[in-house]
Tab-separated table of C-alpha atoms in Angstrom:
chain	number	residue	atom	x	y	z
A	1	MET	CA	25.881	-43.036	46.002
A	2	ALA	CA	25.924	-41.533	49.971
A	3	SER	CA	25.247	-37.500	49.459
A	4	ALA	CA	27.961	-37.502	52.041
A	5	GLN	CA	30.816	-38.390	49.956
A	6	PRO	CA	33.202	-36.268	47.576
A	7	PRO	CA	31.063	-34.236	44.730
A	8	HIS	CA	33.857	-35.601	42.182
A	9	PRO	CA	35.855	-38.668	43.534
A	10	GLY	CA	39.752	-38.758	42.606
A	11	VAL	CA	39.693	-34.454	43.655
A	12	ASP	CA	41.233	-33.729	45.849
A	13	VAL	CA	40.182	-30.520	47.804
A	14	ALA	CA	42.705	-28.401	49.913
A	15	GLU	CA	40.857	-27.226	53.336
A	16	PRO	CA	40.603	-23.389	53.960
A	17	SER	CA	43.127	-22.128	56.974
A	18	SER	CA	41.824	-20.972	59.791
A	19	SER	CA	42.276	-17.414	61.075
A	20	ALA	CA	41.465	-15.838	64.462
A	21	SER	CA	41.703	-12.717	63.061
A	22	SER	CA	39.000	-10.778	61.340
A	23	PRO	CA	38.657	-11.657	57.841
A	24	ARG	CA	39.764	-8.956	55.507
A	25	GLN	CA	36.396	-6.831	53.442
A	26	ILE	CA	36.688	-8.383	50.151
A	27	ARG	CA	34.085	-6.998	47.330
A	28	VAL	CA	32.768	-8.861	44.612
A	29	ALA	CA	31.426	-6.805	41.580
A	30	SER	CA	29.515	-10.209	40.186
A	31	VAL	CA	27.920	-10.820	36.704
A	32	PRO	CA	24.993	-11.514	38.100
A	33	ALA	CA	24.974	-11.638	41.495
A	34	GLY	CA	20.844	-12.514	42.510
A	35	HIS	CA	20.988	-16.057	40.362
A	36	VAL	CA	20.482	-18.706	43.458
A	37	TYR	CA	24.002	-20.417	41.557
A	38	VAL	CA	26.123	-17.196	43.061
A	39	GLN	CA	23.228	-16.490	46.372
A	40	HIS	CA	24.399	-19.989	47.220
A	41	CYS	CA	28.425	-19.474	46.445
A	42	SER	CA	28.144	-17.084	49.324
A	43	ALA	CA	28.634	-17.567	53.193
A	44	SER	CA	25.174	-18.630	54.878
A	45	GLU	CA	26.884	-16.670	58.079
A	46	PRO	CA	29.001	-13.340	57.375
A	47	ASP	CA	32.343	-14.220	55.679
A	48	GLY	CA	33.933	-10.523	54.925
A	49	VAL	CA	32.894	-11.203	50.784
A	50	ARG	CA	30.091	-8.820	49.983
A	51	ARG	CA	28.651	-9.029	46.554
A	52	LEU	CA	27.601	-5.669	45.385
A	53	LYS	CA	23.195	-6.474	44.344
A	54	ASP	CA	22.929	-6.173	40.591
A	55	PRO	CA	22.385	-2.601	38.915
A	56	ARG	CA	18.691	-2.343	37.592
A	57	PRO	CA	19.463	-1.799	33.421
A	58	ASN	CA	18.225	1.968	32.474
A	59	GLY	CA	14.824	1.716	31.797
A	60	ALA	CA	13.595	-1.736	33.173
A	61	PRO	CA	11.035	-1.271	35.861
A	62	SER	CA	11.976	-2.371	39.503
A	63	THR	CA	9.550	-5.707	38.560
A	64	SER	CA	10.629	-6.496	35.656
A	65	GLN	CA	11.480	-10.343	35.529
A	66	ARG	CA	12.505	-10.314	31.159
A	67	TRP	CA	16.136	-10.711	31.361
A	68	TRP	CA	18.502	-7.482	30.585
A	69	PRO	CA	22.441	-7.810	29.563
A	70	PRO	CA	23.633	-6.955	32.883
A	71	VAL	CA	24.711	-3.547	33.700
A	72	MET	CA	28.103	-4.309	34.888
A	73	LEU	CA	29.211	-5.870	31.779
A	74	GLU	CA	29.988	-2.476	30.271
A	75	PRO	CA	33.024	-0.661	31.092
A	76	GLU	CA	32.038	2.899	31.814
A	77	TRP	CA	29.562	1.255	34.784
A	78	ILE	CA	33.304	0.124	35.511
A	79	ALA	CA	35.362	2.946	35.160
A	80	ALA	CA	32.620	5.011	37.125
A	81	HIS	CA	32.154	2.423	39.915
A	82	HIS	CA	35.601	0.816	40.326
A	83	ARG	CA	36.624	1.993	43.913
A	84	ASP	CA	33.177	-0.053	44.813
A	85	PHE	CA	34.946	-3.290	44.204
A	86	ASP	CA	37.816	-5.125	45.040
A	87	VAL	CA	37.137	-8.056	42.253
A	88	PHE	CA	34.791	-8.816	39.770
A	89	HIS	CA	33.336	-11.859	38.630
A	90	LEU	CA	31.975	-13.067	35.580
A	91	HIS	CA	29.740	-15.963	35.988
A	92	PHE	CA	27.049	-15.860	32.759
A	93	GLY	CA	24.894	-13.398	31.185
A	94	PHE	CA	27.941	-12.389	27.995
A	95	ASP	CA	25.924	-14.128	25.249
A	96	ALA	CA	25.271	-10.224	23.705
A	97	GLN	CA	28.388	-9.413	24.114
A	98	SER	CA	31.087	-9.690	22.056
A	99	PRO	CA	34.395	-10.176	21.549
A	100	ALA	CA	35.293	-6.802	20.925
A	101	GLN	CA	33.140	-5.888	23.784
A	102	LEU	CA	34.975	-8.041	25.814
A	103	ALA	CA	38.229	-7.554	24.960
A	104	ALA	CA	37.325	-4.282	26.496
A	105	LEU	CA	35.952	-4.863	29.215
A	106	VAL	CA	38.771	-6.565	30.563
A	107	LYS	CA	41.183	-3.812	29.603
A	108	THR	CA	38.961	-1.441	31.806
A	109	LEU	CA	38.969	-3.920	35.171
A	110	ARG	CA	43.211	-3.702	33.209
A	111	ARG	CA	43.569	0.077	34.037
A	112	HIS	CA	41.337	0.229	36.840
A	113	GLY	CA	43.970	-2.796	38.789
A	114	LYS	CA	41.062	-4.741	39.369
A	115	PRO	CA	41.226	-9.181	38.533
A	116	LEU	CA	38.533	-11.003	37.090
A	117	VAL	CA	37.669	-13.861	37.966
A	118	TYR	CA	35.480	-16.530	35.837
A	119	THR	CA	33.251	-19.778	36.377
A	120	VAL	CA	33.510	-21.632	34.021
A	121	HIS	CA	29.741	-22.869	34.113
A	122	ASP	CA	29.275	-23.387	30.121
A	123	LEU	CA	32.190	-24.311	27.335
A	124	ARG	CA	28.879	-25.166	25.124
A	125	ASN	CA	26.102	-22.447	25.604
A	126	PRO	CA	22.378	-24.502	25.580
A	127	HIS	CA	21.378	-21.163	23.610
A	128	GLN	CA	23.308	-21.179	20.674
A	129	ARG	CA	23.454	-23.936	17.819
A	130	ASP	CA	26.227	-22.743	16.791
A	131	PRO	CA	29.409	-23.341	19.113
A	132	SER	CA	31.542	-20.097	17.146
A	133	ALA	CA	29.797	-17.316	19.035
A	134	HIS	CA	30.673	-17.945	22.336
A	135	ASP	CA	34.026	-20.163	21.407
A	136	ALA	CA	35.150	-16.806	20.754
A	137	ALA	CA	34.465	-15.260	23.462
A	138	LEU	CA	35.436	-17.949	25.616
A	139	ASP	CA	38.838	-17.444	23.756
A	140	VAL	CA	38.601	-13.574	25.508
A	141	VAL	CA	37.901	-14.121	28.696
A	142	VAL	CA	39.333	-17.996	29.795
A	143	PRO	CA	43.056	-16.269	28.395
A	144	ALA	CA	42.534	-13.040	30.254
A	145	ALA	CA	41.551	-14.167	33.442
A	146	ASP	CA	43.459	-14.258	36.397
A	147	GLY	CA	41.248	-16.642	38.213
A	148	LEU	CA	39.411	-19.585	36.861
A	149	ILE	CA	36.674	-21.573	38.509
A	150	THR	CA	34.604	-24.708	37.197
A	151	LEU	CA	32.125	-27.442	38.261
A	152	THR	CA	33.429	-30.854	36.787
A	153	PRO	CA	37.262	-32.089	36.537
A	154	GLY	CA	36.058	-33.284	32.637
A	155	ALA	CA	34.985	-29.232	32.256
A	156	ALA	CA	38.542	-28.293	34.149
A	157	ARG	CA	40.512	-30.828	31.375
A	158	THR	CA	39.093	-28.998	28.151
A	159	ILE	CA	39.924	-25.922	29.354
A	160	SER	CA	43.870	-26.825	30.425
A	161	ASP	CA	43.903	-28.589	26.843
A	162	ARG	CA	41.971	-26.089	25.025
A	163	TRP	CA	44.006	-22.812	26.598
A	164	GLY	CA	46.644	-24.222	28.805
A	165	ARG	CA	44.832	-22.843	32.014
A	166	THR	CA	44.137	-24.358	35.864
A	167	ALA	CA	40.869	-24.132	36.824
A	168	THR	CA	39.731	-25.267	40.451
A	169	VAL	CA	37.160	-27.492	40.272
A	170	LEU	CA	34.016	-27.090	42.570
A	171	PRO	CA	30.975	-28.364	42.811
A	172	HIS	CA	27.836	-26.607	42.538
A	173	PRO	CA	25.502	-25.886	45.303
A	174	HIS	CA	22.356	-26.368	46.265
A	175	VAL	CA	19.203	-24.957	44.436
A	176	ILE	CA	16.957	-26.105	46.792
A	177	GLU	CA	16.455	-23.857	50.460
A	178	LEU	CA	17.435	-26.179	52.552
A	179	PRO	CA	13.720	-26.395	54.443
A	180	ARG	CA	12.295	-27.396	51.533
A	181	ILE	CA	15.470	-29.987	51.303
A	182	ALA	CA	14.451	-31.982	53.729
A	183	ARG	CA	10.332	-32.177	53.272
A	184	PRO	CA	10.345	-36.300	52.539
A	185	ARG	CA	8.637	-37.160	49.254
A	186	PRO	CA	5.276	-38.041	48.281
A	187	GLU	CA	4.595	-42.110	47.663
A	188	ARG	CA	3.650	-42.747	44.609
A	189	ALA	CA	1.855	-46.241	43.194
A	190	HIS	CA	3.212	-44.780	39.811
A	191	PHE	CA	6.512	-44.708	37.922
A	192	ARG	CA	6.016	-41.415	36.575
A	193	VAL	CA	8.795	-40.511	33.785
A	194	GLY	CA	9.169	-36.252	33.107
A	195	VAL	CA	10.280	-34.520	29.402
A	196	HIS	CA	10.632	-30.627	30.399
A	197	ALA	CA	11.025	-28.909	26.935
A	198	LYS	CA	10.462	-25.477	28.224
A	199	SER	CA	10.491	-23.008	24.818
A	200	VAL	CA	12.470	-25.738	22.877
A	201	ARG	CA	15.946	-24.755	23.900
A	202	PRO	CA	18.158	-24.541	20.479
A	203	ASN	CA	20.171	-27.734	22.868
A	204	MET	CA	17.464	-29.696	22.647
A	205	SER	CA	16.006	-32.275	20.540
A	206	VAL	CA	12.703	-33.001	22.176
A	207	SER	CA	10.982	-35.864	19.319
A	208	PRO	CA	12.911	-38.581	19.118
A	209	VAL	CA	13.376	-38.919	23.218
A	210	VAL	CA	10.429	-38.589	23.570
A	211	ARG	CA	8.908	-41.568	21.036
A	212	VAL	CA	11.989	-43.031	22.742
A	213	LEU	CA	10.380	-42.448	26.271
A	214	ALA	CA	7.056	-43.733	24.734
A	215	GLU	CA	7.723	-47.373	23.679
A	216	THR	CA	9.327	-47.985	26.758
A	217	VAL	CA	6.753	-46.779	29.093
A	218	ALA	CA	3.995	-49.043	27.633
A	219	GLY	CA	6.588	-52.320	28.599
A	220	LEU	CA	6.989	-51.077	32.225
A	221	PRO	CA	3.716	-52.011	34.514
A	222	GLU	CA	2.543	-49.068	36.363
A	223	ALA	CA	4.433	-46.576	34.642
A	224	GLU	CA	3.485	-43.038	32.532
A	225	LEU	CA	5.256	-40.647	30.665
A	226	GLN	CA	4.070	-36.893	30.775
A	227	VAL	CA	5.699	-34.176	29.115
A	228	ASN	CA	5.740	-30.507	29.058
A	229	ILE	CA	5.851	-27.451	27.109
A	230	HIS	CA	5.778	-24.030	28.083
A	231	ARG	CA	2.897	-22.467	26.312
A	232	ASP	CA	4.932	-19.647	23.346
A	233	VAL	CA	5.828	-22.601	21.481
A	234	THR	CA	2.083	-23.820	21.247
A	235	ASP	CA	1.441	-19.349	20.126
A	236	PRO	CA	1.818	-18.650	16.208
A	237	ALA	CA	2.340	-15.577	17.139
A	238	SER	CA	4.914	-16.241	19.758
A	239	ALA	CA	8.871	-16.954	18.271
A	240	ASN	CA	8.961	-19.360	20.055
A	241	HIS	CA	6.410	-21.153	18.272
A	242	ALA	CA	7.415	-25.202	17.635
A	243	PRO	CA	3.739	-26.386	15.164
A	244	GLN	CA	5.897	-29.672	14.341
A	245	LEU	CA	6.863	-30.296	17.593
A	246	VAL	CA	3.603	-29.457	18.673
A	247	ARG	CA	1.404	-32.007	16.541
A	248	GLU	CA	4.167	-34.473	17.038
A	249	LEU	CA	3.256	-34.598	20.591
A	250	ARG	CA	-0.209	-34.358	20.125
A	251	GLU	CA	0.142	-37.492	18.487
A	252	LEU	CA	2.123	-39.164	21.222
A	253	ALA	CA	0.134	-37.682	23.677
A	254	ASP	CA	-2.922	-39.793	21.889
A	255	GLN	CA	-1.685	-42.972	23.556
A	256	ASP	CA	-1.996	-45.098	26.557
A	257	GLY	CA	-0.001	-43.314	29.631
A	258	VAL	CA	1.232	-40.160	27.310
A	259	THR	CA	0.262	-36.871	28.889
A	260	LEU	CA	1.139	-33.638	27.217
A	261	VAL	CA	0.969	-30.810	29.454
A	262	VAL	CA	0.588	-26.996	27.918
A	263	HIS	CA	1.264	-24.128	30.871
A	264	ASP	CA	3.154	-21.101	31.523
A	265	TYR	CA	6.562	-20.865	32.840
A	266	PHE	CA	6.597	-22.621	36.092
A	267	ASP	CA	7.793	-20.636	39.197
A	268	ASP	CA	9.720	-21.582	41.786
A	269	GLU	CA	7.200	-23.256	44.289
A	270	GLN	CA	5.713	-24.874	41.006
A	271	LEU	CA	9.127	-25.579	39.080
A	272	TRP	CA	10.668	-27.787	42.583
A	273	ASP	CA	6.426	-29.071	42.692
A	274	TYR	CA	6.929	-30.502	39.202
A	275	LEU	CA	10.230	-32.300	39.731
A	276	THR	CA	8.996	-33.889	42.858
A	277	SER	CA	6.140	-35.917	41.086
A	278	LEU	CA	8.285	-37.467	38.693
A	279	ASP	CA	9.995	-40.343	39.823
A	280	LEU	CA	12.693	-39.847	36.789
A	281	SER	CA	13.630	-36.641	35.022
A	282	VAL	CA	15.133	-37.132	31.699
A	283	LEU	CA	17.300	-34.406	29.901
A	284	PRO	CA	16.794	-33.468	26.341
A	285	TYR	CA	20.154	-32.729	25.205
A	286	VAL	CA	22.294	-32.664	22.517
A	287	PHE	CA	24.711	-30.459	23.894
A	288	GLY	CA	25.918	-28.843	26.944
A	289	THR	CA	28.104	-28.455	29.988
A	290	HIS	CA	26.971	-28.682	33.140
A	291	SER	CA	22.757	-28.336	35.092
A	292	GLY	CA	20.910	-26.139	37.263
A	293	TRP	CA	17.993	-29.267	36.331
A	294	LEU	CA	20.508	-31.867	37.768
A	295	GLU	CA	20.919	-30.482	40.944
A	296	ALA	CA	17.365	-29.457	41.916
A	297	CYS	CA	16.449	-32.896	41.163
A	298	HIS	CA	19.980	-34.252	43.229
A	299	ASP	CA	18.698	-31.505	45.786
A	300	LEU	CA	14.498	-33.495	46.036
A	301	GLY	CA	15.448	-36.957	45.452
A	302	THR	CA	14.259	-37.492	41.715
A	303	ALA	CA	16.244	-39.616	39.143
A	304	VAL	CA	17.781	-37.524	36.245
A	305	ALA	CA	18.579	-39.074	32.339
A	306	ALA	CA	21.083	-36.798	30.693
A	307	PRO	CA	22.905	-37.153	27.919
A	308	ASP	CA	26.399	-38.055	27.213
A	309	CYS	CA	27.451	-34.565	25.944
A	310	GLY	CA	28.848	-32.615	28.459
A	311	PHE	CA	29.705	-33.443	32.014
A	312	TYR	CA	26.331	-33.990	33.743
A	313	ALA	CA	27.005	-37.776	34.533
A	314	GLN	CA	30.646	-36.065	36.818
A	315	GLN	CA	28.874	-33.171	38.385
A	316	ARG	CA	25.773	-35.270	40.530
A	317	PRO	CA	24.335	-39.227	39.840
A	318	CYS	CA	22.199	-39.589	37.023
A	319	HIS	CA	22.150	-42.183	34.907
A	320	THR	CA	23.316	-40.807	31.185
A	321	TYR	CA	22.436	-42.428	27.428
A	322	GLY	CA	23.487	-41.125	24.010
A	323	HIS	CA	22.515	-38.135	22.512
A	324	THR	CA	25.088	-35.818	20.991
A	325	GLN	CA	24.603	-32.753	17.934
A	326	ASP	CA	26.955	-34.943	15.756
A	327	GLY	CA	25.264	-38.766	16.049
A	328	GLY	CA	21.913	-38.040	17.408
A	329	LEU	CA	19.954	-40.609	19.842
A	330	ASP	CA	20.876	-43.474	20.722
A	331	GLY	CA	17.534	-44.599	21.885
A	332	GLU	CA	18.326	-48.462	23.024
A	333	SER	CA	20.766	-46.726	26.265
A	334	LEU	CA	18.309	-44.456	26.225
A	335	HIS	CA	15.828	-47.424	27.202
A	336	LYS	CA	18.195	-48.661	29.580
A	337	ALA	CA	18.903	-45.888	30.973
A	338	VAL	CA	14.830	-45.959	32.173
A	339	LEU	CA	14.582	-49.442	33.091
A	340	ALA	CA	17.514	-48.761	35.235
A	341	ALA	CA	16.311	-46.088	36.471
A	342	PHE	CA	12.594	-48.269	37.739
A	343	GLU	CA	14.621	-51.213	38.716
A	344	GLU	CA	17.175	-49.298	41.275
A	345	GLY	CA	13.333	-46.918	42.594
A	346	ARG	CA	14.745	-43.905	44.959
A	347	ALA	CA	17.792	-42.177	43.316
A	348	PRO	CA	20.590	-40.502	45.075
A	349	ARG	CA	18.946	-37.101	47.067
A	350	ALA	CA	20.694	-33.944	48.903
A	351	THR	CA	20.608	-34.257	52.559
A	352	PRO	CA	20.496	-31.182	54.484
A	353	ARG	CA	23.894	-31.472	55.967
A	354	HIS	CA	26.102	-32.313	53.424
A	355	ARG	CA	24.043	-29.032	50.909
A	356	THR	CA	25.488	-27.210	54.062
A	357	ARG	CA	28.756	-28.555	54.112
A	358	GLU	CA	29.375	-28.573	51.222
A	359	ARG	CA	28.031	-25.078	50.346
A	360	SER	CA	30.551	-23.490	53.278
A	361	HIS	CA	33.657	-25.407	51.550
A	362	ILE	CA	32.246	-23.300	48.352
A	363	ALA	CA	32.088	-19.740	50.032
A	364	ALA	CA	35.853	-20.703	51.679
A	365	ALA	CA	37.678	-21.193	48.671
A	366	HIS	CA	35.454	-18.961	46.586
A	367	ARG	CA	37.533	-16.196	49.752
A	368	ALA	CA	40.670	-18.235	49.669
A	369	LEU	CA	40.481	-17.662	45.338
A	370	TYR	CA	39.728	-14.198	46.026
A	371	THR	CA	42.174	-13.218	47.987
A	372	GLU	CA	44.873	-15.096	46.051
A	373	VAL	CA	44.073	-12.908	42.861
A	374	LEU	CA	44.491	-9.522	45.301
A	375	GLN	CA	47.850	-10.609	46.108
């Protein structure tokens, strides 16, 4: 699949109309604003859309990397700052908000005449094993939104089926900066498969996936498996400590061709170096919807094997295998996905030109939607 093809075959995307006059200035309270997804939904050149910076939570040091509930979700912030923005755009970060709190947010926005736009990134929250809390949040936000965006046709159909709402389908923008996308991949003699379990999120089932991968890699010439986990998974004092998983992974790492790497969180450059070091990245998820990790791999030319839960296969070209919360792992399909990646060699990769053009379209579509909800 060539990078220049439309991101969602079969989905018609209207081109934004041009205007000789200066565009109206639209101020957006985006939750959050600092995330790379939101930053890359903005035009690379000024287009009249200005997103407010994320307010720093009270008590949070300016150097803190810790996640804090966004201040903009507080009705009190809306009441105090409603004159500073025109549109409220919710992406994510509302995990800690109850349905009553979200309803209060919506009510406050209505009181001050501020339209709500919501991008449905997650139909299943990857951090919550029980979907009921996220479902309840969606039942507040989706019906209340004046405009909806999502990333894939499948997610849009689900939104239509569940809430009777139409969502604009826009592709995920690039994750990696364009100069890094343009950098050639290194040549390697080995075929390296990687599974990064991070801090073992609730939507991950790691051991069954790694066992199948270890068996598959053992049967391939010049192939190896690297499994990565964060150090907190091995730390008895950490809330993420998973002693049984660590034991299982260490036992598997005794096999030829299997390596376990325990490390602290990667910064961005370390993560991009890691992904570039892989020929195939396997996502060990049992539920979810979309993936920024998949987008980063597409930017870097690393093949991905994604589960058939969610809509990963509609998001970018990838290999698919059976893996769901209810059905468990289809080991044979994972085995075949690895073989396919091995036989195909280089994966489809984004180009700076395509990502630049795509970003321009995404930004124009956002501006058009903001203009529409303000009418």
